XYZ file of C-alpha atoms in Angstrom:
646
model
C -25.396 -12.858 23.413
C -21.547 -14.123 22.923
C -19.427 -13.998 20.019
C -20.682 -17.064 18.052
C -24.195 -15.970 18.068
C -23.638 -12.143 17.039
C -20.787 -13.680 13.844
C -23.909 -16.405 13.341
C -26.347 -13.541 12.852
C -23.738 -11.615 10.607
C -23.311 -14.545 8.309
C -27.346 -14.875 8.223
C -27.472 -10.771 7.088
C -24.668 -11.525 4.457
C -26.238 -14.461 3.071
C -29.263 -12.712 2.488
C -27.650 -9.718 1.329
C -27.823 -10.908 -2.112
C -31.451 -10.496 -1.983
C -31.726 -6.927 -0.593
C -33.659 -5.190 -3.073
C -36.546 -7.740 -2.604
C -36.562 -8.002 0.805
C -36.552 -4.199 0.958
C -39.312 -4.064 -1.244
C -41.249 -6.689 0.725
C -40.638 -4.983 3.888
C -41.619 -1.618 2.955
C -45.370 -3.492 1.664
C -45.573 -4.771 5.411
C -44.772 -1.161 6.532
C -47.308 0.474 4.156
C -49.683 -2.196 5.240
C -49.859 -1.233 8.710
C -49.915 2.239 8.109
C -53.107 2.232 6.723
C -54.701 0.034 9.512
C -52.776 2.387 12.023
C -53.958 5.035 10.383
C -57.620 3.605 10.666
C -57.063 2.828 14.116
C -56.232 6.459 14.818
C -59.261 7.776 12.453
C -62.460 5.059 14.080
C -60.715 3.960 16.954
C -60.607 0.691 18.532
C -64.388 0.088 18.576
C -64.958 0.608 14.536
C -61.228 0.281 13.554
C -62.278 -2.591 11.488
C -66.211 -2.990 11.213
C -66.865 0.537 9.858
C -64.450 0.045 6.830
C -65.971 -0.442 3.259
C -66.179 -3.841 1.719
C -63.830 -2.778 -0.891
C -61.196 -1.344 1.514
C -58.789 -4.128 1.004
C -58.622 -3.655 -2.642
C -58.059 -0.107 -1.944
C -55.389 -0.894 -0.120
C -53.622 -3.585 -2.134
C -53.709 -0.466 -4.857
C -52.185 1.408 -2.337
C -49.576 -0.686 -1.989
C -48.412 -1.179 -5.432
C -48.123 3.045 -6.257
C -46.180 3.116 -2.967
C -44.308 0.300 -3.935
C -44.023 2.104 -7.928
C -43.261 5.529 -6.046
C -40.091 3.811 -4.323
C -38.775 1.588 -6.974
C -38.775 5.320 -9.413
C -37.029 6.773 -6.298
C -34.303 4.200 -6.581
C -34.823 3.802 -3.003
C -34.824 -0.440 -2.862
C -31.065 0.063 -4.116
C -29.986 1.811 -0.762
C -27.981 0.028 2.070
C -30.261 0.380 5.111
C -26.982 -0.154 7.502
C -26.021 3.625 5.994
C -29.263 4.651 6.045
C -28.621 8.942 6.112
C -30.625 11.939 5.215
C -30.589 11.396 1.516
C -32.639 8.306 2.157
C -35.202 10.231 4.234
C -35.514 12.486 1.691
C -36.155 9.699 -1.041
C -38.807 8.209 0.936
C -40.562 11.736 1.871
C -40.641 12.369 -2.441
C -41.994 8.713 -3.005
C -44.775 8.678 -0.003
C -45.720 12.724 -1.045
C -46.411 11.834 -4.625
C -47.782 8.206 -4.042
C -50.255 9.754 -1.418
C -50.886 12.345 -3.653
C -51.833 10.068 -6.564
C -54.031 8.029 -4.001
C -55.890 10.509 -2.925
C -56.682 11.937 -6.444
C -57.405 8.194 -7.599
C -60.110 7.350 -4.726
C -61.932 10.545 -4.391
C -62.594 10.566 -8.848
C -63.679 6.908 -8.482
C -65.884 8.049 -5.644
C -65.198 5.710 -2.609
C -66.408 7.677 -0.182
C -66.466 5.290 2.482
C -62.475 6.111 2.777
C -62.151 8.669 5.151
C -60.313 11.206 3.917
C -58.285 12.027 6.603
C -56.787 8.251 6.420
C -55.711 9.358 2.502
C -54.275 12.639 4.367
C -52.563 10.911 7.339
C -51.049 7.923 5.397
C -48.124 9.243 3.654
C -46.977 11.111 6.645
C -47.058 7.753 9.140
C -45.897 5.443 6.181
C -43.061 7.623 6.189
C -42.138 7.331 9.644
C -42.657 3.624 9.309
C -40.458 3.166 6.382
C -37.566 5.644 8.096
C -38.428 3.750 12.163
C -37.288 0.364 10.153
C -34.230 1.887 8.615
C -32.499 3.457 11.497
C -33.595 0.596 13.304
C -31.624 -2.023 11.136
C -28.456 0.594 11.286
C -28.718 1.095 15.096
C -29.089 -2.681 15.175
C -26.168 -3.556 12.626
C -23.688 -1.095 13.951
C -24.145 -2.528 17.554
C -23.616 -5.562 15.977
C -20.403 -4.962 14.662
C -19.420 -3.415 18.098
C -19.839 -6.759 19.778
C -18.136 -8.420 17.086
C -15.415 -6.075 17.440
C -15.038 -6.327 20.903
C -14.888 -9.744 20.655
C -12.147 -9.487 17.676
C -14.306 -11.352 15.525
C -15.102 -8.413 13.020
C -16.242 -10.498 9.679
C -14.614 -9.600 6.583
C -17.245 -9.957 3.255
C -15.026 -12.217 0.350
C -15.549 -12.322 -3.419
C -13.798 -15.547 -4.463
C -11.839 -14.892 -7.969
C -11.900 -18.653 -9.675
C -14.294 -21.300 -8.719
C -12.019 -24.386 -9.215
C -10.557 -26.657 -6.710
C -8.697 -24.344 -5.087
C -11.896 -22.494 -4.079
C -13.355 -25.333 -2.721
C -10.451 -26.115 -0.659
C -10.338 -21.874 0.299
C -14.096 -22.611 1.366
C -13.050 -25.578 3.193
C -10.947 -23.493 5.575
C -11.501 -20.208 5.557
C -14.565 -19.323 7.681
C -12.651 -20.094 10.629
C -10.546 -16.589 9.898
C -13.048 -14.380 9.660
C -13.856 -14.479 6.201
C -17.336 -14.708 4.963
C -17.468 -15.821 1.280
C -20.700 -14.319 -0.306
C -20.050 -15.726 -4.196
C -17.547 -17.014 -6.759
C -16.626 -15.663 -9.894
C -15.303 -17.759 -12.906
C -15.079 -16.949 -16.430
C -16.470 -20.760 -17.584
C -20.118 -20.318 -18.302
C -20.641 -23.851 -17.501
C -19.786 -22.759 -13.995
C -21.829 -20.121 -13.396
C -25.396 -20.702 -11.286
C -23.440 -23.445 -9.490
C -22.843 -23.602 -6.125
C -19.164 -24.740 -4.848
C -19.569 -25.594 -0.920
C -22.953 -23.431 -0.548
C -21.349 -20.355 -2.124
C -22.980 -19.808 -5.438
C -20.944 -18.783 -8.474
C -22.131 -15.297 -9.537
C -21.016 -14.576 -12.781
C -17.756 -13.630 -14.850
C -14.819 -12.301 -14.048
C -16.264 -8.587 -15.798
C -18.578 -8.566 -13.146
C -16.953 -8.073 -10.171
C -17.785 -4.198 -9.324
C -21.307 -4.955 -9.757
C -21.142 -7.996 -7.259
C -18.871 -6.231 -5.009
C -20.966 -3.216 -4.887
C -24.553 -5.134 -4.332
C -22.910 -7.694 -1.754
C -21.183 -5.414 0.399
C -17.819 -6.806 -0.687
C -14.680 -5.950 1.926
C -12.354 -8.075 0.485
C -11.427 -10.207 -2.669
C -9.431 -13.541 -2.974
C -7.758 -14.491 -6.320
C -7.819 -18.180 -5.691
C -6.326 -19.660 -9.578
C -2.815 -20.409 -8.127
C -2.698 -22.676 -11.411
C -3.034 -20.034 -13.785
C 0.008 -18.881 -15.989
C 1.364 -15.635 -14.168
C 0.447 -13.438 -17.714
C -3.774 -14.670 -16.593
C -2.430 -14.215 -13.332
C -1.451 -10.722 -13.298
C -4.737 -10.060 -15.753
C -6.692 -11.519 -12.977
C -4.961 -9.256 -10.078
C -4.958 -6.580 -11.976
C -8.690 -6.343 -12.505
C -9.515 -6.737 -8.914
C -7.142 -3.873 -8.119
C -8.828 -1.571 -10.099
C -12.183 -1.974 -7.430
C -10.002 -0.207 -4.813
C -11.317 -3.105 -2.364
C -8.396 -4.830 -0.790
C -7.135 -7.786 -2.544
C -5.613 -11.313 -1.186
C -4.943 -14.167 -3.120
C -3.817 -17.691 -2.025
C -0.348 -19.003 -2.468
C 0.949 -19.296 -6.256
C 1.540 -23.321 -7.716
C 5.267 -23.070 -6.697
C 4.524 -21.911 -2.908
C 2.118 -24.516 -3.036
C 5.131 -27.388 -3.731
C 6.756 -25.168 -1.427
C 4.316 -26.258 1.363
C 2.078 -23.952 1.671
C -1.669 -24.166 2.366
C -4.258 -23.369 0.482
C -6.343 -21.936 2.479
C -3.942 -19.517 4.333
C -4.518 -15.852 2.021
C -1.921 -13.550 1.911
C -2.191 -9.919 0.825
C -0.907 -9.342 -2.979
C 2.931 -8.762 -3.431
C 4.792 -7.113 -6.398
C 6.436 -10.350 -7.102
C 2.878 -11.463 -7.839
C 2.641 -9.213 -10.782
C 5.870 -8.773 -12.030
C 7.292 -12.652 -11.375
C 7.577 -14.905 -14.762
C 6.867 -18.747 -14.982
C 9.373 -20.702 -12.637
C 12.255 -22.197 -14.571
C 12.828 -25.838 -14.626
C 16.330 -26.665 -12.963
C 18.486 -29.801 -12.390
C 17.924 -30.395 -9.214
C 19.240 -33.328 -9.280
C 22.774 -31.581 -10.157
C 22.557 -29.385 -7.766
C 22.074 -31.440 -5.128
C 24.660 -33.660 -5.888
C 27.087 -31.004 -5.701
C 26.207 -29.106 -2.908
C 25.422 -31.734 -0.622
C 27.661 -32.951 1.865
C 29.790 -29.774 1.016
C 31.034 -26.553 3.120
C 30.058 -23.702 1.658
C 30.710 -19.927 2.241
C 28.633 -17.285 1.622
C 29.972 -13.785 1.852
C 26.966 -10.977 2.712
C 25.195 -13.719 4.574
C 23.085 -11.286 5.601
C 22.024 -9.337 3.209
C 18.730 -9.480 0.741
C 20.352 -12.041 -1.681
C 23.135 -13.834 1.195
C 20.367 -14.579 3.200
C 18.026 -16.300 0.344
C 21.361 -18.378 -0.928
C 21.781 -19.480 2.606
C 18.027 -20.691 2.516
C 18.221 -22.160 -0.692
C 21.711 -24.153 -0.167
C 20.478 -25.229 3.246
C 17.941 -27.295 1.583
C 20.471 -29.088 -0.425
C 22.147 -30.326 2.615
C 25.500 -29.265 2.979
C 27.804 -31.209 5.573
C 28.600 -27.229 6.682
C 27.655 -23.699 6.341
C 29.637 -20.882 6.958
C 27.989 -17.831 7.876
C 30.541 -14.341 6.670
C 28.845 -11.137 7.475
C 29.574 -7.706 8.533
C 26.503 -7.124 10.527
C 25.916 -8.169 13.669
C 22.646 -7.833 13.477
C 22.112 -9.313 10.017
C 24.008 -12.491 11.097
C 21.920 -13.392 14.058
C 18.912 -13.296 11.915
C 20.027 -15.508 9.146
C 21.196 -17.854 11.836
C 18.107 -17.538 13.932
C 16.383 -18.545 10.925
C 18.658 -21.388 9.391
C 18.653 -22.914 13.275
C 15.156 -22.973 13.442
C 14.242 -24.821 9.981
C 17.196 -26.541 9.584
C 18.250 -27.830 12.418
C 20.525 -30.680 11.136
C 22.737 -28.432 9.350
C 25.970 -27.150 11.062
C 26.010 -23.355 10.931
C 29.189 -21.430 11.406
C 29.106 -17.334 12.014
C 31.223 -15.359 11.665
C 31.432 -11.585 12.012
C 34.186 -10.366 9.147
C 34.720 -7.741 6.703
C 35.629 -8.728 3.059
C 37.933 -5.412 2.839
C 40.312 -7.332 5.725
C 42.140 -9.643 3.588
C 43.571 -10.973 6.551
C 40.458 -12.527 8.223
C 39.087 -14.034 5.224
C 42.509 -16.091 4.404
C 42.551 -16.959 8.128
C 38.380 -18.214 7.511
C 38.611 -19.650 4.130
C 41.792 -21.851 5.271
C 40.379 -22.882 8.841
C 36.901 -24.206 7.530
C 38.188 -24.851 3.487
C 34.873 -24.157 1.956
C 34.511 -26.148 -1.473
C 32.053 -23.319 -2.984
C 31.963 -19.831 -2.314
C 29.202 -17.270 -2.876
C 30.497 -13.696 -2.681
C 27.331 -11.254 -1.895
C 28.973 -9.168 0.015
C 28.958 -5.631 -1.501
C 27.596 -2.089 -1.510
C 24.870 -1.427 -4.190
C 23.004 1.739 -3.546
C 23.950 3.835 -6.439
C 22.828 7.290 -5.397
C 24.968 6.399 -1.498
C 28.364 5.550 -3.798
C 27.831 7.783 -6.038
C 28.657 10.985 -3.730
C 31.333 10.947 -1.253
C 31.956 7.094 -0.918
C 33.212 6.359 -4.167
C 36.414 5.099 -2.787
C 34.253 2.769 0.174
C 32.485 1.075 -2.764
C 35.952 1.027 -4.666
C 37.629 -0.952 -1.563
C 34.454 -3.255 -0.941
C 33.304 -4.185 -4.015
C 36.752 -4.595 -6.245
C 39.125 -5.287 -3.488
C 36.662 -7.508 -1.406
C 36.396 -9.337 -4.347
C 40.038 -9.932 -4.729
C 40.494 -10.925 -0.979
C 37.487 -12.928 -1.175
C 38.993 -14.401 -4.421
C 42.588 -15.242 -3.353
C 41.320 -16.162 -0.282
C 39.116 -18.933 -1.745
C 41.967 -20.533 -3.937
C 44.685 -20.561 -1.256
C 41.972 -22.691 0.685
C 41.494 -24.451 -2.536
C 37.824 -24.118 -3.417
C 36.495 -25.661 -6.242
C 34.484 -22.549 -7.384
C 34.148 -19.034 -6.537
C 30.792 -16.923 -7.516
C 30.812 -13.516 -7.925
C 27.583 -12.087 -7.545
C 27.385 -8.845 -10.403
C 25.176 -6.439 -11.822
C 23.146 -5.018 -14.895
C 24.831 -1.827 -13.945
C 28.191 -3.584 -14.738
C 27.792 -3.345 -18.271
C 28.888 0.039 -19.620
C 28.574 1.546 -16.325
C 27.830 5.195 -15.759
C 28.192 4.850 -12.022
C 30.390 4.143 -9.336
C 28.761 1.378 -8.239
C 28.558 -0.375 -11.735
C 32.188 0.200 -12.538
C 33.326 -1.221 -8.955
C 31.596 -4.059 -9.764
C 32.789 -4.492 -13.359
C 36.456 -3.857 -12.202
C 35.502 -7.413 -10.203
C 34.178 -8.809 -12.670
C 37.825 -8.056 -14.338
C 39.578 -9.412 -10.960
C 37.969 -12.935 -11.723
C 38.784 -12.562 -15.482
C 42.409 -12.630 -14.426
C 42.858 -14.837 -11.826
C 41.030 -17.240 -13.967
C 43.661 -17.055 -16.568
C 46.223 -17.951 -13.754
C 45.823 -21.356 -13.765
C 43.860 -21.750 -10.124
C 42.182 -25.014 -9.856
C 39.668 -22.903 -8.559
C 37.072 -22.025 -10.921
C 35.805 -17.745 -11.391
C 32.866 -16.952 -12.418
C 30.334 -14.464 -11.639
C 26.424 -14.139 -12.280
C 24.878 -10.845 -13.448
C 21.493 -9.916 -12.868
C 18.999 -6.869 -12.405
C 16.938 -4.993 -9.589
C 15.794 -7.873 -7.023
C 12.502 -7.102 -5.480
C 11.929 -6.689 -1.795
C 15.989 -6.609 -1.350
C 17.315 -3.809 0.988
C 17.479 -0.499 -0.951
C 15.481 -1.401 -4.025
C 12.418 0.951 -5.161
C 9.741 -1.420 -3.939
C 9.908 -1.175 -0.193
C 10.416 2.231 -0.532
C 7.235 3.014 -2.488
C 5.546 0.704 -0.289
C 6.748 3.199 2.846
C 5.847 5.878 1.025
C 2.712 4.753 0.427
C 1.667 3.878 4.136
C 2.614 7.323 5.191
C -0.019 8.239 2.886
C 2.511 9.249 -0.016
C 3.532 11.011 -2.174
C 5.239 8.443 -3.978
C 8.363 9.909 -5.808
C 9.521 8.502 -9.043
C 12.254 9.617 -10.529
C 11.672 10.073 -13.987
C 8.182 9.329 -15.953
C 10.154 7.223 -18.560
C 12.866 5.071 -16.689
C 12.825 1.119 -16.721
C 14.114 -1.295 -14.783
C 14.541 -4.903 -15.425
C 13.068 -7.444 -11.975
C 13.450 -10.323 -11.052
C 12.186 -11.965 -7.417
C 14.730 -13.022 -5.062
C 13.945 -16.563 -4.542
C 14.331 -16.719 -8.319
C 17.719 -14.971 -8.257
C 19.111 -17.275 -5.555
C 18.517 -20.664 -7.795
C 19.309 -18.892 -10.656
C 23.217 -18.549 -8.602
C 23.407 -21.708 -7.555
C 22.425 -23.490 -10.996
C 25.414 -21.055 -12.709
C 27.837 -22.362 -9.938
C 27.198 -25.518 -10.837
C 27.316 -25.630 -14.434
C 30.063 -22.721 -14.857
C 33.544 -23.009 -15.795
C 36.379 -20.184 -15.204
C 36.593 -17.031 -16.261
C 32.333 -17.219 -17.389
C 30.112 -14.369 -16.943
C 26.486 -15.782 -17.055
C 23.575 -13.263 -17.568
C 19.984 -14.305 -16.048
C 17.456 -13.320 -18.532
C 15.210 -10.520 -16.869
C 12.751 -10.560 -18.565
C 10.985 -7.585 -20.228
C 11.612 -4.283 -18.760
C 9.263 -2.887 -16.265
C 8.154 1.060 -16.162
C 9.052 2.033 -12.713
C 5.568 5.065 -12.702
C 3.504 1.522 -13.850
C 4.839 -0.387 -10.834
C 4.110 2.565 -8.729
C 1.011 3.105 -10.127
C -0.031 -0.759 -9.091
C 1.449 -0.386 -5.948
C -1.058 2.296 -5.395
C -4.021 0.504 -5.970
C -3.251 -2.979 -4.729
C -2.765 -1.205 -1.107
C -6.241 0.187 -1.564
C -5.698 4.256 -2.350
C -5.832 5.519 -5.854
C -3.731 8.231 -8.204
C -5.971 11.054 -6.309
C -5.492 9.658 -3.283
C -1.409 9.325 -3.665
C 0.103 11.227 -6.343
C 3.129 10.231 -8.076
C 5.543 13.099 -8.051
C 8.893 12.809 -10.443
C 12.296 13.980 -8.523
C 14.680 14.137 -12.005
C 17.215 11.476 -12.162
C 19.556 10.671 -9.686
C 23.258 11.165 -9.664
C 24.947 8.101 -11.910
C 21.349 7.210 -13.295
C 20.310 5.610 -16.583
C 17.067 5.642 -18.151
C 17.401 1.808 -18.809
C 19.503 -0.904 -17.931
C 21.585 -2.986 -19.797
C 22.020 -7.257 -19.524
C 23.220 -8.458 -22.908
C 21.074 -10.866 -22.442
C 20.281 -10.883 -26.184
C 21.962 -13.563 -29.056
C 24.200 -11.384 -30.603
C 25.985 -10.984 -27.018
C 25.513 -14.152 -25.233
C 25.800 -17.890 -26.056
C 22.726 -19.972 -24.596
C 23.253 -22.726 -21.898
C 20.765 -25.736 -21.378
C 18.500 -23.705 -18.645
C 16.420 -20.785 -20.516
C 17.248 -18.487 -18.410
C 20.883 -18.473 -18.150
C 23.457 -16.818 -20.802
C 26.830 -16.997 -20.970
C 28.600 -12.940 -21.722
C 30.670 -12.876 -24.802
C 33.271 -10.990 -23.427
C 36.928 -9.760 -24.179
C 40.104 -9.511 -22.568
C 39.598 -8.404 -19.166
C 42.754 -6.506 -18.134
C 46.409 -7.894 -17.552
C 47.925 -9.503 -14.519
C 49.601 -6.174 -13.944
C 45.954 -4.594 -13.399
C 45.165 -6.973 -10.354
C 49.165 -6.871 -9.115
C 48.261 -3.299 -8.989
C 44.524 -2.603 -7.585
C 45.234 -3.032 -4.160
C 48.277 -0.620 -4.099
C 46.263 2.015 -6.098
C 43.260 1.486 -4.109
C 45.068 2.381 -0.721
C 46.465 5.324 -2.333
C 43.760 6.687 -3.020
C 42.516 6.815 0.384
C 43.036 10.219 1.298
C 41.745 11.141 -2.738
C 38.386 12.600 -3.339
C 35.865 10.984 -5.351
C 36.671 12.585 -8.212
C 40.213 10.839 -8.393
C 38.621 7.739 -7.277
C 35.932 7.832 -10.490
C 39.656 9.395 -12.878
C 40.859 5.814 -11.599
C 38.099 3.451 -12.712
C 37.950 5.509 -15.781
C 41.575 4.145 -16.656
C 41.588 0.857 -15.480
C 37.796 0.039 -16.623
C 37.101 0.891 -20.015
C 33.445 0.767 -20.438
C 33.094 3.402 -17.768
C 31.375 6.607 -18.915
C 30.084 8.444 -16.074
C 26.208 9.519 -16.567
C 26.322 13.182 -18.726
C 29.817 12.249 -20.741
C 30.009 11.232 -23.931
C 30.141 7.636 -24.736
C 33.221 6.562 -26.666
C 33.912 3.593 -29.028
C 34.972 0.345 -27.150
C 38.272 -1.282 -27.384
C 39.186 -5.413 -27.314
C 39.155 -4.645 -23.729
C 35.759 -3.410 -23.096
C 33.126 -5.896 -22.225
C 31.208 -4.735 -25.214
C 33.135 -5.798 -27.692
C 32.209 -7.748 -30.971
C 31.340 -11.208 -30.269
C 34.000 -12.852 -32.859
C 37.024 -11.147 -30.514
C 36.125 -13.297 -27.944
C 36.087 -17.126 -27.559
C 32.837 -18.498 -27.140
C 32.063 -18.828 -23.690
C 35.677 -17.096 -22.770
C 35.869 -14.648 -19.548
């Protein structure tokens, strides 16, 4: 037989799979059936097989029947899976065919039927028995070389459980029996819905059902297919079906959808799918109209959050785009990618370093970019934090200040600084670096530049390089353990697509010297993202443990956004704040940073960490004691600032 035929009969066994306890039970009556004749045949032989049997032999029978039939349903044995038919079934069936023939025999020879021989009632049990276990291991022996063909022919079928029986089901249905899937039932919470059939595929029941469908069906996979659900029902939704340990896939959310994606092309389940928040509504229009027919720069083109502004500013159509990134590597990706979907735009790449203040005046002036992004920056906390304190030092504060100068010599009409949560009150390297450049814009805002400073603060961007989630996700295909660092720490998320808009709307709607904060969110428990990380890839707590490490060097507990009202003044987009924030530092302070930073060179990170302690007030590193801020600190009260004042 080919393919088609052996994935045609695999449908035909899943269909019916619905309906194995009946079948079973049918089958088995058939079996029992012929062992009594058999066992008649061997008793009389073919001569009197039939004629010498009592008039009321069939009766007999039937009654023989139904106590075998009894004897197997009390033995739970109609509930088994023939295709793992084992020794634990075998021993099931020897109970129920000892007692049922048992009870027969007692039952005929007190009513006095003599005309059954008894050696028929003392051969039946033991040839029903072989019957009833010849059918079994036949099905498995048949099944499993089933599955061989199909597997050889890299057909293997995948049993679905549909989540949602709305009209993205029936367009799911529509497509996807052509990739292996075969869909067994829907679930839907809408009781009108259920009994229904949606393209042949009947809807089963709730939502609360699903480990009893899964379990009775065979179930390999589900498919969460409500992309028009509100991600709080979303996540409700995913997180139930990750709790069956059966691997889940869902089909693309309502924004992917606009996005251009198909319905009926599943993908497996990613963080952002449980920790992402309802897409914000931004003026496109605005943005388009002033990004298009621009150059823009982006510093760190090739990094997690580079690459995405790249992707997300190409589709505004700028008249050029100029590629700035350290990495050789990283560069011919993003432009490997930008070539291929957007072909019309002009791509320039350039290999630089933001620390060479040299190059970047020599790029910004050649190709005068109206906007820059600056993403270009070292972020790994734990990596600055020992022994290349002064490396993040040079990149992140005086990159910034190259990057900076560099765009307003050119004569950009804005400059973005792409910040951190770990900028305010910083207890690490990394955070202070980046508040000192947050400090570096403050000031050359105040200079009078026609360009315009601002920079955008936000929190841990999933899926970026060096953030927790592709490391738990490595950790948990090596088959763990997963290592946490401390049972209690939070962390605040957002996705990257959703950072990269979130940029370009600020550039577009800031004005010097503004800090804007995105608004994360609620906090999520890093051991509760690990924890669904565990189960959405299939394994549970057992399985792969979750073992805490102790903080890390330059750690917090929680991060801080001042996103709140006290410490931010709202824009028109609800997710966008702008910092309340006090002087930043005096023009002596920037004079001065790149003559300090080169003398401290041949320092150790200890002098490096004494020097952002004097120039950046807010800096505590983690373990000292926190003192009271100044006017200068970016804390400080929100009536010693001017609204909306950098």
């Amino acid at each position: 037989m080919n393919t088609r035929l052996w994935l045609a009969i695999e449908r035909a066994l899943a269909r019916v799979r619905s309906h194995r306890q009946g079948l079973s039970l049918a089958i088995d009556a058939v079996v029992i059936a012929a062992a009594w004749n058999l066992t008649y045949l061997f008793r009389l032989g073919f001569e009197r097989w039939i004629s010498a049997r009592a008039d009321y032999d069939v009766w007999v029978m039937a009654g023989v029947i139904g106590l075998y039939l009894l004897a197997l349903v009390l033995m739970r044995v109609p509930q088994a899976m023939w295709r793992f038919a084992g020794f634990a079934e075998v021993r099931r069936l020897a109970w129920a065919c000892a007692g049922a023939g048992l009870v027969a025999a007692v039952v005929v020879l007190m009513a006095g039927w003599s005309k059954i021989p008894r050696s028929v009632l003392a051969l039946h049990p033991l040839v029903t028995l072989m019957g009833l276990i010849a059918v079994r291991i036949a099905y498995r022996m048949f099944y499993e070389h089933l599955r061989e063909r199909l597997s050889l022919g890299g057909r293997a079928p995948r049993r679905a459980l549909v989540l949602g029986a709305g009209q993205a089901a029936r367009l799911l249905l529509a497509g996807i029996q052509h990739q292996g899937y075969v869909v067994l039932g829907l679930l839907d919470d809408d009781p009108a819905k259920h009994g229904a059939r949606l393209g042949g595929v009947p809807v089963l029941g709730p939502l609360a059902s699903l480990n009893d469908h899964a379990a009775r069906l065979g179930i390999t996979h589900l498919i969460v297919a409500m992309p028009s659900l509100r991600l709080p029902q979303r996540r409700r939704v995913i997180e139930l079906a990750s709790r069956s340990g059966l691997p889940v896939l869902t089909v693309p959310t309502m924004q992917e959808l606009i996005e251009g994606s198909q319905v009926g092309r599943v993908r497996e389940i990613e963080p952002e799918d449980l920790l992402g928040r309802e897409p914000v509504q931004l003026d496109e229009a605005g943005i388009a109209e002033a990004l298009s027919g621009t150059t823009v720069l982006v510093t760190g083109a090739g990094g997690s959050i580079g690459s995405e502004l790249c992707r997300r500013i190409a589709h505004y159509g700028p008249a050029r785009l100029v590629l700035f990134e350290q990495s050789e590597y990283a560069l011919y990706a993003i432009e490997q990618e930008l070539g291929r979907r957007f072909p019309h735009i002009p791509l320039v790449r350039l290999l630089g370093d933001v620390r060479d203040a040299a190059q970047l005046r020599r790029c910004c002036l050649a190709w005068r970019p109206q906007i820059v992004f600056h993403a270009a920056a070292y972020k790994h906390v734990p990596l600055t934090e020992e022994h290349n304190a002064w490396a993040a030092l040079r990149n992140n504060t005086l990159g910034t200040l190259h990057a900076a100068r560099a765009a307003a010599e050119a004569g950009a009409a804005r400059f973005v600084l792409i910040s951190t949560d770990k900028a305010v009150n910083p207890t690490n390297v990394m955070g202070a670096t980046k508040r000192a450049a947050e400090m570096v814009l403050s000031q050359l805002a105040a200079q009078g530049h026609a360009t315009r400073f601002m920079a955008v603060r936000f929190g841990n961007v999933l899926g970026s390089s060096g953030s927790v989630v592709p490391k738990f996700q490595a950790q948990i295909a090596r088959g763990g353990p997963v290592t946490v660092t401390h049972p209690e720490i939070t962390r605040y998320f957002m996705t990257i697509p959703e950072a990269a808009r979130l940029v370009i709307q600020a550039a577009v709607i800031g004005e010097s010297g503004q800090v804007f904060v995105l608004d994360m969110g609620e906090p999520v428990r890093i051991a509760q993202l690990a924890q669904d990380l565990i189960r959405l890839s299939g394994h549970s707590l057992e399985e792969i443990p979750i073992v805490y490490t102790g903080l890390r060097p330059g750690e917090k507990l929680y991060e801080e956004l001042l996103a709140d009202a006290d410490t931010t003044l709202p824009t028109r987009f609800a997710r966008l704040r702008i910092a309340r924030l006090g002087l930043q530092g005096d023009e002596a302070w920037v004079t001065e940073l790149a003559r300090s930073v080169e003398l401290l060179a041949d320092g150790d990170d200890r002098e490096v960490r004494a020097w952002l302690r004097r120039h950046v007030p807010e800096y505590r590193p983690a373990g000292e004691p926190a003192e009271p801020t100044d006017a200068g600190s970016c804390t400080a009260r929100a009536d010693s600032a001017p609204p909306g004042g950098g």
